[in-house]
Amino acid sequence: MTKITLHNTMSRTKEVFEPHDDKNVQMYVCGPTVYDRAHLGNARPVIVFDVLFRLLRYVYGPDHVTYVRNITDVEDKINARAAETGRTISDITTQTTQWFFDDMAALGALEPNEVPRATQYIPQMITMIEKLIANGHAYERDGHVLFRVRSYAEYGRLSGRSVDDMIAGARVEVAPYKEDPMDFVLWKPSSGDQPGWPSPWGVGRPGWHIECSAMSYELLGESFDIHGGGYDLTFPHHENEIAQSCCANPSGGFAKYWMHNEMLQVEGKKMSKSLGNFFTVRDLLDQGVPGEVIRFVFLSTHYRKPMDWTLEKSVDAQSRLHQFIEGVARYGDVEEAMKLEPEKAIVDALSDDLNTHAAIECLIKMNDPSHTNKLARNLVFLGFYTAKKLSKLAQEYRDALALLSGIAEKLQAERVKAMESKDFAEVDRMKYVLNLANATIRMTKDETLLSPEMDFDPTKLEALK
Ligand code: AMP
Ligand code: ZN
């Protein structure tokens, strides 16, 4: 079996991946809070862990991998959005969740096996909180339930900080109902328009961290293999998940491998609304940047390095993918290609802590006439296209070539005429229209060759028919 190594944030080293059960490899990744369109940064963990999911499915078999990614549909940002807009919470979360699914599908991400919504696991959260109170790791004050951080000696291990350092460095909220400023909320009271559920501590709602502990326990059990998310989640979110889960279920180890993607930046700067460089995945898709181009740019940078989104990279990726389609269209056969196994060099690159950059280098090397079926197979393996979409794009390219070869003959004939008459008006008109349609024109002494460029638009060629 392929040996996979993964960088574990917990040990700060690359470790050989040894699942608890190779017939049931389990991965949990923190998903979005649903109150608005996913921004480009939110797409990074989705794409990174989608590649890992594909690798695990290949190595262990598609039926032996369970991937869970939650939807946070109870959170104060959602309540604030409802108050601002006058819309109901469920209206906002239902629509935003669907947007998230649509946008991530456009990036070629497979659906996880389970996509639990926090609001559907409130009883499980209450049960876990009750356990934590019973074993002394949590306490109730004024309708709040808090986790007693000092009761868990290992707190801070993931992020490598001591509790005292964290207090000094973090914006911990001091509140009258806390025994210690580090303690964090498991449950809080709801009033008025705030969403609330009956509980032993009155009508209230869960804190953010408990949802992932309760849902991963319900769906994967007390120990599972991989837990992922963006690096910004290590503290406090993942630190708190570990404390809750390990104290509620001391015999389980919770997650064995912790993986975190680094953050996305835009043109060298942090993406933020105040810098005016904030945009959503949908904004890019609407501007005509295809999902596979976004995926290509993301995978060109290793997931543990900060990644910079630039216009230049997206233009390069678009041209690279166009060359791949051209190669597949001219020399490949997608149906035949799908009978191949993914290329070992690519599987090996991904198995080395998801070296997607090296995997893309392999794709580039495969784009020569004798390897295009390998190229096609691995474009599908890496999630750039489904086999169906790749066939369709290759067919469109061939149709374009066929259309252009008819026009090329005409152009050649016009050119021969023009050489005699010295009147190049018709030749120039044809070239002008071909340029508008984004066709490349190559003329030699006795031949005219036309091929479709990136944004080739056959509708613009009406004038030449
Ligand atoms: P949120 O909805 O803010 O909880 O984020 C959902 C996921 O996106 C989490 O895994 C975050 O770590 C991740 N994320 C948020 N911002 C960025 C960013 N700029 N770059 C990479 N990942 C991010
Ligand atoms: Zn989480």
Coordinates of C-alpha atoms and ligand atoms in Angstrom, one line a residue:
M1 CA 0.0 0.0 0.0
T2 CA 1.2 3.6 -0.8
K3 CA 2.9 5.1 2.2
I4 CA 1.4 8.5 3.0
T5 CA 3.2 11.1 5.2
L6 CA 1.4 14.1 6.7
H7 CA 2.6 17.0 8.7
N8 CA 0.9 16.8 12.1
T9 CA 0.5 20.2 13.8
M10 CA 0.4 18.4 17.1
S11 CA 3.9 16.9 16.8
R12 CA 5.2 19.6 14.4
T13 CA 6.7 16.9 12.3
K14 CA 5.8 14.9 9.2
E15 CA 4.5 11.5 10.3
V16 CA 3.7 8.3 8.5
F17 CA -0.1 8.1 8.3
E18 CA -1.4 5.0 10.0
P19 CA -5.2 5.0 10.3
H20 CA -6.9 3.4 13.2
D21 CA -8.7 1.1 10.7
D22 CA -7.6 1.0 7.1
K23 CA -11.1 -0.2 6.2
N24 CA -12.6 3.0 7.6
V25 CA -10.3 6.0 7.4
Q26 CA -12.0 9.0 9.0
M27 CA -11.5 12.7 8.4
Y28 CA -13.2 15.8 10.0
V29 CA -12.7 19.3 8.6
C30 CA -14.2 22.4 10.0
G31 CA -16.7 24.0 7.6
P32 CA -18.1 27.4 7.1
T33 CA -20.3 29.6 9.3
V34 CA -23.2 30.3 6.9
Y35 CA -24.2 33.9 6.8
D36 CA -22.7 35.1 3.6
R37 CA -21.0 33.9 0.4
A38 CA -17.7 32.0 1.0
H39 CA -14.7 34.3 0.4
L40 CA -11.7 33.1 -1.5
G41 CA -9.8 32.1 1.6
N42 CA -12.6 29.8 2.7
A43 CA -12.0 27.8 -0.5
R44 CA -8.5 26.9 0.5
P45 CA -9.3 24.2 3.1
V46 CA -12.1 22.9 0.9
I47 CA -9.6 22.4 -2.1
V48 CA -6.7 21.1 0.1
F49 CA -8.8 18.6 2.0
D50 CA -10.6 17.6 -1.2
V51 CA -7.2 16.5 -2.7
L52 CA -6.4 14.6 0.5
F53 CA -9.9 13.0 0.3
R54 CA -9.2 11.9 -3.3
L55 CA -5.8 10.5 -2.3
L56 CA -7.2 8.6 0.6
R57 CA -10.1 7.2 -1.6
Y58 CA -7.5 6.0 -4.1
V59 CA -5.2 4.4 -1.6
Y60 CA -7.8 2.9 0.8
G61 CA -10.7 2.5 -1.6
P62 CA -13.6 4.9 -2.1
D63 CA -15.8 2.9 0.3
H64 CA -13.2 2.9 3.1
V65 CA -13.0 6.7 3.7
T66 CA -15.5 8.8 5.6
Y67 CA -15.1 12.6 5.3
V68 CA -17.2 14.9 7.5
R69 CA -17.4 18.6 7.0
N70 CA -19.8 20.6 9.2
I71 CA -22.0 23.6 8.5
T72 CA -22.1 26.1 11.4
D73 CA -25.6 27.3 11.2
V74 CA -25.9 28.7 14.8
E75 CA -23.6 31.6 15.5
D76 CA -23.9 35.2 16.6
K77 CA -22.7 36.5 13.2
I78 CA -25.8 34.8 11.7
N79 CA -28.1 36.4 14.3
A80 CA -26.5 39.8 13.6
R81 CA -27.1 39.3 9.8
A82 CA -30.7 38.5 10.5
A83 CA -31.2 41.6 12.7
E84 CA -29.6 43.8 10.0
T85 CA -31.6 42.5 7.1
G86 CA -34.9 41.6 8.7
R87 CA -34.6 38.1 7.2
T88 CA -35.2 35.0 9.3
I89 CA -32.2 33.0 10.5
S90 CA -33.3 29.9 8.6
D91 CA -33.8 31.8 5.4
I92 CA -30.2 33.1 5.7
T93 CA -28.6 29.8 6.6
T94 CA -30.5 27.7 4.0
Q95 CA -29.6 30.1 1.2
T96 CA -26.0 30.5 2.3
T97 CA -25.5 26.7 2.7
Q98 CA -26.8 26.1 -0.8
W99 CA -24.4 28.9 -2.1
F100 CA -21.5 27.2 -0.4
F101 CA -22.4 23.8 -2.0
D102 CA -22.7 25.4 -5.5
D103 CA -19.5 27.4 -5.2
M104 CA -17.4 24.5 -3.9
A105 CA -18.8 22.2 -6.5
A106 CA -17.6 24.7 -9.1
L107 CA -14.1 24.3 -7.7
G108 CA -14.3 20.6 -8.4
A109 CA -14.7 19.6 -4.7
L110 CA -16.4 16.3 -4.1
E111 CA -19.2 16.2 -1.6
P112 CA -18.0 14.9 1.8
N113 CA -19.8 11.8 3.0
E114 CA -21.5 13.8 5.8
V115 CA -22.3 17.5 6.0
P116 CA -23.8 17.8 9.5
R117 CA -25.6 21.1 10.4
A118 CA -25.0 22.2 14.0
T119 CA -28.6 22.9 14.7
Q120 CA -29.4 19.2 14.1
Y121 CA -27.0 18.1 16.8
I122 CA -28.2 20.1 19.8
P123 CA -29.2 17.1 21.9
Q124 CA -25.7 15.5 21.4
M125 CA -24.1 18.8 22.4
I126 CA -26.2 19.0 25.6
T127 CA -25.3 15.4 26.4
M128 CA -21.6 16.1 26.0
I129 CA -21.9 19.3 28.2
E130 CA -23.7 17.3 30.9
K131 CA -20.8 14.8 30.8
L132 CA -18.3 17.6 31.2
I133 CA -20.2 19.0 34.2
A134 CA -20.4 15.6 35.8
N135 CA -16.7 14.9 35.6
G136 CA -15.7 18.4 36.9
H137 CA -14.4 19.9 33.6
A138 CA -17.3 22.4 33.3
Y139 CA -19.6 24.4 35.5
E140 CA -22.8 26.4 35.3
R141 CA -23.1 30.1 36.2
D142 CA -26.1 32.3 35.4
G143 CA -27.4 30.2 32.6
H144 CA -24.0 29.8 31.1
V145 CA -21.9 26.7 31.1
L146 CA -18.2 27.1 30.9
F147 CA -15.3 24.8 30.3
R148 CA -12.8 24.9 33.1
V149 CA -9.6 25.3 31.2
R150 CA -7.3 24.8 34.2
S151 CA -8.8 21.3 34.7
Y152 CA -7.2 20.0 31.5
A153 CA -3.4 19.8 31.9
E154 CA -2.7 19.4 28.2
Y155 CA -4.5 22.6 27.2
G156 CA -2.3 24.5 24.7
R157 CA -0.4 21.5 23.4
L158 CA -1.6 21.9 19.8
S159 CA -0.7 25.5 19.5
G160 CA 2.4 25.1 21.7
R161 CA 1.5 27.8 24.2
S162 CA 1.0 27.7 27.9
V163 CA -2.3 28.9 29.4
D164 CA -0.5 31.8 31.0
D165 CA 1.0 32.9 27.7
M166 CA -2.4 32.6 26.1
I167 CA -3.9 34.9 28.7
A168 CA -1.2 37.4 28.2
G169 CA -1.4 37.3 24.4
A170 CA -5.0 36.7 23.6
R171 CA -8.1 38.8 23.8
V172 CA -9.7 36.6 26.3
E173 CA -13.0 37.8 27.5
V174 CA -13.3 38.5 31.2
A175 CA -16.8 38.0 32.4
P176 CA -18.4 37.9 35.8
Y177 CA -19.7 34.4 35.2
K178 CA -16.2 33.0 34.6
E179 CA -14.1 31.4 37.3
D180 CA -11.0 32.1 35.2
P181 CA -10.6 34.4 32.2
M182 CA -9.5 31.5 30.0
D183 CA -12.6 29.5 30.5
F184 CA -14.7 29.3 27.4
V185 CA -18.5 29.0 26.7
L186 CA -20.1 25.7 26.1
W187 CA -23.7 27.0 26.4
K188 CA -25.2 30.4 26.8
P189 CA -28.6 31.8 27.5
S190 CA -30.8 33.1 24.6
S191 CA -33.4 35.8 24.8
G192 CA -35.7 37.7 22.5
D193 CA -34.9 36.9 18.8
Q194 CA -31.9 34.8 19.6
P195 CA -32.2 31.2 18.6
G196 CA -32.6 29.0 21.6
W197 CA -33.3 25.4 22.7
P198 CA -34.5 24.1 26.0
S199 CA -31.7 22.6 28.1
P200 CA -31.0 21.8 31.8
W201 CA -29.6 25.3 32.1
G202 CA -32.6 27.1 30.6
V203 CA -33.3 28.1 27.0
G204 CA -30.0 28.8 25.3
R205 CA -27.6 28.0 22.5
P206 CA -24.3 26.3 22.2
G207 CA -20.9 28.0 22.0
W208 CA -19.1 27.5 18.7
H209 CA -16.5 24.9 19.7
I210 CA -18.8 22.3 21.2
E211 CA -20.5 21.6 17.9
C212 CA -17.4 20.1 16.3
S213 CA -16.7 17.9 19.3
A214 CA -20.3 16.7 19.5
M215 CA -20.7 16.1 15.8
S216 CA -17.4 14.3 15.3
Y217 CA -18.2 12.1 18.3
E218 CA -21.6 11.3 16.9
L219 CA -20.4 10.6 13.3
L220 CA -16.9 9.3 13.8
G221 CA -16.6 8.2 17.4
E222 CA -14.2 9.1 20.2
S223 CA -11.1 8.6 18.1
F224 CA -10.6 9.3 14.4
D225 CA -7.7 9.9 12.1
I226 CA -7.5 13.3 10.6
H227 CA -8.8 16.7 11.8
G228 CA -8.3 19.6 9.4
G229 CA -9.0 23.3 8.9
G230 CA -7.3 26.6 8.4
Y231 CA -4.3 27.5 10.5
D232 CA -6.3 30.3 12.2
L233 CA -8.4 27.7 13.9
T234 CA -5.6 26.1 15.9
F235 CA -6.3 28.5 18.8
P236 CA -8.8 28.7 20.3
H237 CA -11.1 26.6 18.2
H238 CA -9.1 23.4 17.9
E239 CA -7.5 23.7 21.3
N240 CA -11.0 23.9 22.8
E241 CA -12.3 21.0 20.7
I242 CA -9.5 18.9 22.0
A243 CA -10.2 19.9 25.6
Q244 CA -13.9 19.2 25.3
S245 CA -13.5 15.9 23.5
C246 CA -10.6 14.5 25.5
C247 CA -12.3 15.4 28.8
A248 CA -15.7 14.0 27.8
N249 CA -14.2 10.8 26.4
P250 CA -10.9 10.3 28.2
S251 CA -10.4 6.8 26.7
G252 CA -10.5 8.1 23.1
G253 CA -7.6 10.1 21.7
F254 CA -9.9 12.4 19.6
A255 CA -7.9 13.2 16.4
K256 CA -4.6 11.5 15.6
Y257 CA -3.4 13.8 12.9
W258 CA -4.0 17.6 12.9
M259 CA -3.6 19.3 9.6
H260 CA -3.8 23.0 8.9
N261 CA -3.7 25.0 5.7
E262 CA -1.9 28.4 5.8
M263 CA -3.9 31.5 5.0
L264 CA -4.7 33.0 1.6
Q265 CA -3.6 36.5 0.7
V266 CA -4.4 38.7 -2.3
E267 CA -1.5 40.4 -4.2
G268 CA 0.7 40.1 -1.1
K269 CA -1.8 41.5 1.4
K270 CA -4.2 40.0 3.9
M271 CA -7.6 39.8 2.3
S272 CA -9.9 42.2 4.2
K273 CA -12.9 44.3 3.5
S274 CA -11.1 47.4 4.7
L275 CA -8.3 47.0 2.2
G276 CA -10.8 46.7 -0.6
N277 CA -9.3 43.4 -1.8
F278 CA -12.0 41.2 -0.4
F279 CA -13.8 39.0 -2.8
T280 CA -15.9 35.8 -2.9
V281 CA -15.5 32.7 -4.9
R282 CA -18.7 33.6 -6.7
D283 CA -17.3 37.1 -7.6
L284 CA -14.4 35.3 -9.5
L285 CA -16.7 32.8 -11.1
D286 CA -19.0 35.6 -12.3
Q287 CA -16.0 37.4 -13.7
G288 CA -15.4 34.4 -15.9
V289 CA -12.6 32.8 -14.0
P290 CA -13.4 29.1 -14.2
G291 CA -13.4 27.0 -11.0
E292 CA -10.5 24.8 -12.3
V293 CA -8.4 27.9 -12.7
I294 CA -8.9 28.8 -9.1
R295 CA -8.1 25.2 -8.1
F296 CA -4.9 25.2 -10.2
V297 CA -3.7 28.4 -8.6
F298 CA -4.4 27.1 -5.1
L299 CA -2.7 23.8 -5.7
S300 CA 0.4 25.4 -7.2
T301 CA 1.3 26.4 -3.7
H302 CA 1.9 23.9 -0.9
Y303 CA -0.9 24.0 1.6
R304 CA 1.4 24.8 4.6
K305 CA 2.7 28.0 2.9
P306 CA 0.9 31.2 2.8
M307 CA -0.6 31.5 -0.7
D308 CA -0.9 34.6 -2.7
W309 CA -3.8 35.0 -5.2
T310 CA -2.6 37.2 -8.0
L311 CA -4.1 38.1 -11.4
E312 CA -0.9 37.0 -13.0
K313 CA -1.2 33.5 -11.5
S314 CA -4.8 33.2 -12.6
V315 CA -3.9 34.2 -16.2
D316 CA -1.0 31.7 -16.2
A317 CA -3.2 28.9 -14.9
Q318 CA -5.9 29.6 -17.5
S319 CA -3.4 29.4 -20.3
R320 CA -1.8 26.2 -18.8
L321 CA -5.2 24.5 -18.6
H322 CA -6.0 25.6 -22.1
Q323 CA -2.8 23.9 -23.3
F324 CA -3.9 20.7 -21.4
I325 CA -7.3 20.7 -23.2
E326 CA -5.6 21.3 -26.5
G327 CA -3.3 18.3 -25.8
V328 CA -6.1 16.1 -24.8
A329 CA -8.3 17.2 -27.8
R330 CA -5.6 16.7 -30.4
Y331 CA -3.9 13.5 -29.2
G332 CA -6.0 11.9 -26.4
D333 CA -9.1 9.9 -25.8
V334 CA -10.8 10.5 -22.5
E335 CA -12.7 7.3 -22.4
E336 CA -9.5 5.3 -22.9
A337 CA -7.7 7.5 -20.5
M338 CA -10.1 6.7 -17.7
K339 CA -9.1 3.0 -17.9
L340 CA -5.6 4.0 -16.6
E341 CA -4.5 4.2 -13.0
P342 CA -3.5 7.6 -11.6
E343 CA 0.2 8.2 -12.3
K344 CA 2.5 6.9 -9.6
A345 CA 4.6 10.0 -9.6
I346 CA 1.5 12.1 -8.9
V347 CA 0.3 9.7 -6.2
D348 CA 3.8 9.8 -4.6
A349 CA 3.9 13.6 -4.7
L350 CA 0.5 13.8 -3.0
S351 CA 1.6 11.1 -0.5
D352 CA 4.5 13.4 0.5
D353 CA 2.4 15.7 2.7
L354 CA 0.2 16.7 -0.2
N355 CA 2.9 18.1 -2.5
T356 CA 0.4 19.4 -5.0
H357 CA 3.0 21.7 -6.6
A358 CA 5.1 18.6 -7.6
A359 CA 1.9 16.9 -8.8
I360 CA 1.2 19.9 -11.1
E361 CA 4.8 19.8 -12.4
C362 CA 4.1 16.2 -13.4
L363 CA 1.0 17.2 -15.3
I364 CA 2.9 19.8 -17.2
K365 CA 5.5 17.1 -18.2
M366 CA 2.7 14.8 -19.4
N367 CA 1.5 17.3 -22.0
D368 CA 3.2 15.9 -25.0
P369 CA 1.5 13.9 -27.8
S370 CA 2.6 10.5 -26.4
H371 CA 1.3 11.0 -22.9
T372 CA -2.0 12.9 -23.3
N373 CA -4.1 10.0 -22.0
K374 CA -2.0 10.0 -18.8
L375 CA -2.5 13.8 -18.6
A376 CA -6.3 13.4 -19.0
R377 CA -6.5 10.6 -16.4
N378 CA -4.6 12.7 -13.8
L379 CA -6.5 15.9 -14.5
V380 CA -9.5 14.0 -13.4
F381 CA -7.7 12.4 -10.5
L382 CA -6.7 15.8 -9.2
G383 CA -10.2 17.1 -9.5
F384 CA -9.7 19.7 -12.3
Y385 CA -12.4 18.1 -14.4
T386 CA -14.8 15.3 -14.3
A387 CA -14.3 12.8 -17.1
K388 CA -17.5 14.0 -18.7
K389 CA -16.5 17.7 -18.6
L390 CA -13.1 16.9 -20.0
S391 CA -14.6 15.0 -22.9
K392 CA -17.0 17.9 -23.5
L393 CA -14.2 20.4 -23.5
A394 CA -12.0 18.3 -25.8
Q395 CA -14.9 17.8 -28.2
E396 CA -15.5 21.6 -28.2
Y397 CA -11.9 22.1 -29.0
R398 CA -12.1 19.6 -31.9
D399 CA -15.3 21.2 -33.2
A400 CA -13.5 24.5 -33.1
L401 CA -10.6 23.1 -35.0
A402 CA -12.9 21.6 -37.6
L403 CA -14.7 24.9 -38.1
L404 CA -11.4 26.8 -38.3
S405 CA -9.9 24.4 -40.8
G406 CA -12.7 25.3 -43.3
I407 CA -12.1 28.9 -42.8
A408 CA -8.3 28.4 -43.1
E409 CA -8.8 27.0 -46.6
K410 CA -10.8 30.0 -47.6
L411 CA -8.3 32.4 -46.1
Q412 CA -5.5 30.6 -47.9
A413 CA -7.3 30.9 -51.2
E414 CA -8.0 34.6 -50.6
R415 CA -4.4 35.1 -49.9
V416 CA -3.2 33.5 -53.1
K417 CA -5.7 35.8 -55.0
A418 CA -4.5 38.8 -53.1
M419 CA -0.8 38.1 -53.9
E420 CA -1.7 38.5 -57.5
S421 CA -4.2 41.4 -57.3
K422 CA -2.2 43.1 -54.5
D423 CA -5.6 43.8 -52.9
F424 CA -5.5 42.4 -49.4
A425 CA -8.8 43.9 -48.2
E426 CA -10.6 40.6 -47.9
V427 CA -7.6 38.8 -46.3
D428 CA -7.4 41.6 -43.7
R429 CA -11.1 41.5 -43.0
M430 CA -10.9 37.8 -42.4
K431 CA -7.9 38.2 -40.1
Y432 CA -9.7 40.9 -38.2
V433 CA -12.8 38.7 -37.6
L434 CA -10.6 35.7 -36.6
N435 CA -8.8 37.9 -34.0
L436 CA -12.1 39.0 -32.6
A437 CA -13.1 35.4 -32.2
N438 CA -9.8 34.7 -30.5
A439 CA -8.4 32.3 -33.1
T440 CA -4.6 32.1 -33.6
I441 CA -3.5 32.6 -37.2
R442 CA -0.3 31.1 -38.5
M443 CA 0.6 31.7 -42.1
T444 CA 3.5 30.2 -44.0
K445 CA 4.2 30.5 -47.7
D446 CA 1.9 27.7 -48.7
E447 CA -0.3 27.1 -45.7
T448 CA -2.7 28.8 -43.3
L449 CA -3.2 27.3 -39.9
L450 CA -5.9 28.4 -37.4
S451 CA -6.4 27.3 -33.9
P452 CA -8.7 28.3 -31.0
E453 CA -7.2 30.4 -28.3
M454 CA -8.3 30.6 -24.7
D455 CA -11.5 32.5 -25.0
F456 CA -12.4 31.3 -28.5
D457 CA -15.9 32.4 -29.5
P458 CA -17.3 30.7 -32.6
T459 CA -20.3 32.9 -32.6
K460 CA -18.1 35.8 -33.7
L461 CA -17.2 33.9 -36.9
E462 CA -20.7 34.2 -38.5
A463 CA -19.3 36.9 -40.8
L464 CA -16.9 34.4 -42.4
K465 CA -19.3 31.6 -43.2
Ligands
AMP1 P1 -15.0 30.4 8.9 O1 -16.3 30.4 8.1 O2 -14.4 31.8 9.1 O3 -15.1 29.6 10.2 O4 -13.9 29.7 8.0 C1 -14.1 28.4 7.3 C2 -12.8 27.8 7.0 O5 -12.0 28.7 6.1 C3 -11.9 27.5 8.2 O6 -11.2 26.3 8.0 C4 -10.9 28.7 8.2 O7 -9.7 28.3 8.8 C5 -10.7 28.9 6.7 N1 -10.2 30.2 6.3 C6 -10.8 31.4 6.7 N2 -10.1 32.4 6.2 C7 -9.0 31.9 5.4 C8 -8.0 32.4 4.6 N3 -7.8 33.7 4.4 N4 -7.1 31.6 4.1 C9 -7.3 30.2 4.2 N5 -8.2 29.7 4.9 C10 -9.1 30.5 5.5
ZN2 ZN -14.5 22.9 14.2

